[in-house]
């Protein structure tokens, strides 16, 4: 069982470049999430998708877009990367946001550096 | 603003001691509470969940919840160097909303 798979694991971008982080889960989960983690800041929610066909902003959505391609896949796009977006990005999923037992399963993370 | 507060540490304890990690949250309607452990360079992994007031024990780990005081804690008995990690408190603050995470407490167990 792969769980949550993120690609790429590492990426270096120049300011202004665009890129897409890919995430796929094989657990038949309905809800998926993108977090960023910066030193001393904990996990901050960028966007989430409660179910296929829906997406919602989290705490820090500016500069990002998302696509819930199907039930398995949830991508995060940086249209014009900025140094402030240098971070570690985690994708996660849960069976359903509509359950209080919101146990998250995380991917391995994607380390992004914007020069 | 829904918030989860943790002391960032580092919290240093000697091997074999009890480590006590604390977390407070702002929303009284919060329903479920989670502790995640994150080793350096790795992704968070769930170690405990608790949904009702009182204590919940799992091996060397005990989660304690006091909804009246809006306080949840994690005790690690017989701490080992392998417990050295960042511990993240996460709270479901009601409704169909994502978990809110604290900033994490870094624990260092000294051999």
Coordinates of C-alpha atoms in Angstrom, one line a residue:
Chain A
X1 CA 0.0 0.0 0.0
X2 CA 1.5 3.3 -1.1
X3 CA -0.8 5.5 0.9
X4 CA -0.2 9.1 -0.1
X5 CA 2.3 9.7 -2.8
X6 CA 3.8 13.2 -3.6
X7 CA 6.0 14.2 -6.5
X8 CA 8.5 15.7 -6.8
X9 CA 10.4 15.2 -3.5
X10 CA 12.7 18.1 -4.2
X11 CA 12.5 21.1 -6.6
X12 CA 14.4 24.3 -7.1
X13 CA 12.7 27.1 -8.9
X14 CA 13.6 30.6 -9.9
X15 CA 11.4 33.5 -9.0
X16 CA 8.5 33.8 -11.4
X17 CA 8.6 30.2 -12.6
X18 CA 5.6 28.0 -12.3
X19 CA 5.3 24.4 -11.2
X20 CA 2.7 21.8 -10.0
X21 CA 3.0 19.5 -7.0
X22 CA 1.2 16.2 -7.6
X23 CA -0.5 14.2 -4.9
X24 CA -2.3 10.8 -5.2
X25 CA -3.8 8.5 -2.6
X26 CA -4.8 4.9 -2.9
X27 CA -6.9 4.6 0.2
X28 CA -10.3 5.6 -1.3
X29 CA -10.3 8.7 0.9
X30 CA -12.8 11.5 0.1
X31 CA -11.0 14.5 1.6
X32 CA -7.5 15.7 0.7
X33 CA -5.4 18.6 1.9
X34 CA -2.3 20.6 1.1
X35 CA -0.2 22.0 4.0
X36 CA 3.1 24.0 4.1
X37 CA 5.5 23.7 6.9
X38 CA 8.1 26.4 7.7
X39 CA 10.6 26.4 10.6
X40 CA 8.8 27.3 13.9
X41 CA 5.4 27.7 12.1
X42 CA 3.9 24.3 12.4
X43 CA 1.6 23.0 9.6
X44 CA -0.5 25.7 7.8
X45 CA -3.3 24.7 5.6
X46 CA -3.2 26.0 2.0
X47 CA -6.2 24.4 0.4
X48 CA -8.4 21.4 0.9
X49 CA -10.9 19.4 -0.9
X50 CA -13.7 17.9 1.2
X51 CA -14.8 15.7 -1.7
X52 CA -14.3 15.2 -5.4
X53 CA -15.4 18.3 -7.2
X54 CA -15.0 20.7 -4.3
X55 CA -12.1 22.8 -3.1
X56 CA -11.8 25.4 -0.4
X57 CA -9.2 27.9 0.8
X58 CA -7.3 27.3 4.0
X59 CA -5.2 29.6 6.2
X60 CA -2.6 30.6 3.6
X61 CA -4.0 30.3 0.0
X62 CA -2.5 33.3 -1.7
X63 CA -0.2 32.5 -4.5
X64 CA -1.5 28.9 -5.0
X65 CA -4.2 27.1 -7.0
X66 CA -5.4 23.6 -6.6
X67 CA -7.2 21.0 -8.8
X68 CA -9.0 18.0 -7.5
X69 CA -8.5 15.9 -10.7
X70 CA -10.5 12.9 -9.5
X71 CA -11.0 11.1 -6.2
X72 CA -7.4 10.0 -6.0
X73 CA -5.5 13.1 -7.1
X74 CA -5.2 16.6 -5.7
X75 CA -2.6 18.9 -7.3
X76 CA -1.1 22.2 -6.0
X77 CA 0.1 24.8 -8.5
X78 CA 2.4 27.8 -8.0
X79 CA 1.7 30.1 -11.0
X80 CA 4.6 32.5 -10.3
X81 CA 6.9 31.3 -7.6
X82 CA 8.2 33.7 -5.0
X83 CA 11.0 33.2 -2.4
X84 CA 8.4 33.3 0.4
X85 CA 7.0 30.0 -1.0
X86 CA 10.2 28.2 -0.1
X87 CA 8.9 25.6 2.2
X88 CA 8.2 21.9 2.7
X89 CA 4.8 20.9 1.3
X90 CA 2.7 18.0 2.6
X91 CA -0.3 16.4 1.0
X92 CA -2.6 14.6 3.3
X93 CA -5.9 12.7 3.1
X94 CA -8.7 11.5 5.4
X95 CA -11.6 9.2 4.9
X96 CA -14.0 12.2 5.2
X97 CA -13.9 15.7 6.6
X98 CA -17.5 15.1 7.6
X99 CA -16.4 12.8 10.3
X100 CA -15.0 14.1 13.6
X101 CA -12.4 11.3 13.6
X102 CA -10.3 13.3 11.1
X103 CA -7.2 11.1 11.1
X104 CA -4.8 12.5 8.5
X105 CA -2.4 10.3 6.5
X106 CA 0.5 12.4 5.2
X107 CA 2.7 12.0 2.1
X108 CA 6.5 12.1 2.5
X109 CA 6.6 15.8 1.7
X110 CA 8.0 18.0 -1.2
X111 CA 10.9 20.4 -0.4
X112 CA 10.6 23.4 -2.6
X113 CA 13.3 26.1 -2.8
X114 CA 12.6 29.4 -4.8
X115 CA 15.7 31.4 -5.6
Chain B
X1 CA -9.5 33.0 15.0
X2 CA -9.4 29.4 16.0
X3 CA -6.0 28.7 17.6
X4 CA -4.1 25.8 19.0
X5 CA -1.2 26.8 21.3
X6 CA 1.9 24.7 22.2
X7 CA 5.1 25.6 23.9
X8 CA 7.7 25.4 21.2
X9 CA 10.4 24.0 23.5
X10 CA 12.9 22.5 23.2
X11 CA 11.8 20.3 26.1
X12 CA 14.7 18.3 27.4
X13 CA 14.2 15.3 29.7
X14 CA 16.6 12.6 30.8
X15 CA 16.2 9.0 29.5
X16 CA 13.6 7.1 31.6
X17 CA 11.8 10.2 32.8
X18 CA 8.3 11.3 32.0
X19 CA 7.9 13.9 29.3
X20 CA 4.8 16.1 29.5
X21 CA 3.6 18.0 26.5
X22 CA 0.8 20.5 26.7
X23 CA -1.7 22.0 24.3
X24 CA -4.5 24.6 24.7
X25 CA -7.2 25.4 22.1
X26 CA -9.5 28.3 21.7
X27 CA -12.8 26.9 20.6
X28 CA -15.1 25.3 23.2
X29 CA -17.0 23.3 20.6
X30 CA -13.9 21.3 19.7
X31 CA -14.7 17.7 19.3
X32 CA -11.6 15.6 18.6
X33 CA -7.9 15.9 19.5
X34 CA -4.8 14.3 18.0
X35 CA -1.1 14.1 18.8
X36 CA 1.2 13.6 15.8
X37 CA 4.9 12.9 16.1
X38 CA 7.3 14.3 13.5
X39 CA 10.9 13.2 13.2
X40 CA 13.3 15.7 11.5
X41 CA 12.9 15.5 7.8
X42 CA 9.9 13.2 7.9
X43 CA 6.2 13.6 7.7
X44 CA 3.9 13.7 10.8
X45 CA 2.5 10.4 12.0
X46 CA -0.4 9.9 14.3
X47 CA 0.4 8.5 17.8
X48 CA -2.8 9.3 19.8
X49 CA -6.3 10.5 19.4
X50 CA -8.8 11.4 22.2
X51 CA -12.4 12.4 22.0
X52 CA -13.8 12.5 25.5
X53 CA -12.7 13.9 28.9
X54 CA -10.2 11.9 30.9
X55 CA -7.2 9.8 30.1
X56 CA -6.4 7.4 27.3
X57 CA -3.4 5.2 27.5
X58 CA -1.6 3.4 24.7
X59 CA 1.7 1.7 25.8
X60 CA 4.0 4.4 27.1
X61 CA 1.8 7.2 25.9
X62 CA -1.1 8.8 27.7
X63 CA -3.3 11.5 26.3
X64 CA -5.3 13.6 28.8
X65 CA -8.3 15.8 27.8
X66 CA -10.0 18.5 29.9
X67 CA -12.7 20.2 27.7
X68 CA -13.7 22.6 30.5
X69 CA -10.2 23.9 30.7
X70 CA -9.7 23.6 26.9
X71 CA -6.5 21.6 27.5
X72 CA -5.0 18.4 26.1
X73 CA -1.8 16.9 27.1
X74 CA 0.5 14.0 26.1
X75 CA 2.6 12.1 28.7
X76 CA 5.4 9.9 27.6
X77 CA 6.6 7.5 30.3
X78 CA 10.0 6.0 30.3
X79 CA 11.2 8.4 27.7
X80 CA 13.7 7.0 25.2
X81 CA 16.2 8.9 22.9
X82 CA 14.1 7.5 20.0
X83 CA 11.2 9.7 21.3
X84 CA 13.2 12.8 20.4
X85 CA 11.0 14.5 17.8
X86 CA 8.5 17.4 17.4
X87 CA 5.1 16.7 18.7
X88 CA 2.2 18.4 17.0
X89 CA -1.2 18.9 18.7
X90 CA -4.2 19.0 16.3
X91 CA -7.8 19.8 17.0
X92 CA -11.0 19.4 15.1
X93 CA -12.9 22.6 16.0
X94 CA -16.3 21.5 15.1
X95 CA -18.3 21.2 12.0
X96 CA -17.0 20.0 8.7
X97 CA -13.6 21.8 9.1
X98 CA -10.0 20.7 8.7
X99 CA -7.8 20.1 11.7
X100 CA -6.0 23.0 13.2
X101 CA -2.4 22.3 14.2
X102 CA -0.3 23.9 16.9
X103 CA 3.2 24.9 16.0
X104 CA 4.6 21.8 17.8
X105 CA 6.9 21.1 20.7
X106 CA 10.4 19.8 20.2
X107 CA 11.3 17.1 22.6
X108 CA 14.8 16.0 23.3
X109 CA 15.5 12.9 25.4
X110 CA 19.0 12.9 26.7
X111 CA 20.7 9.5 27.2

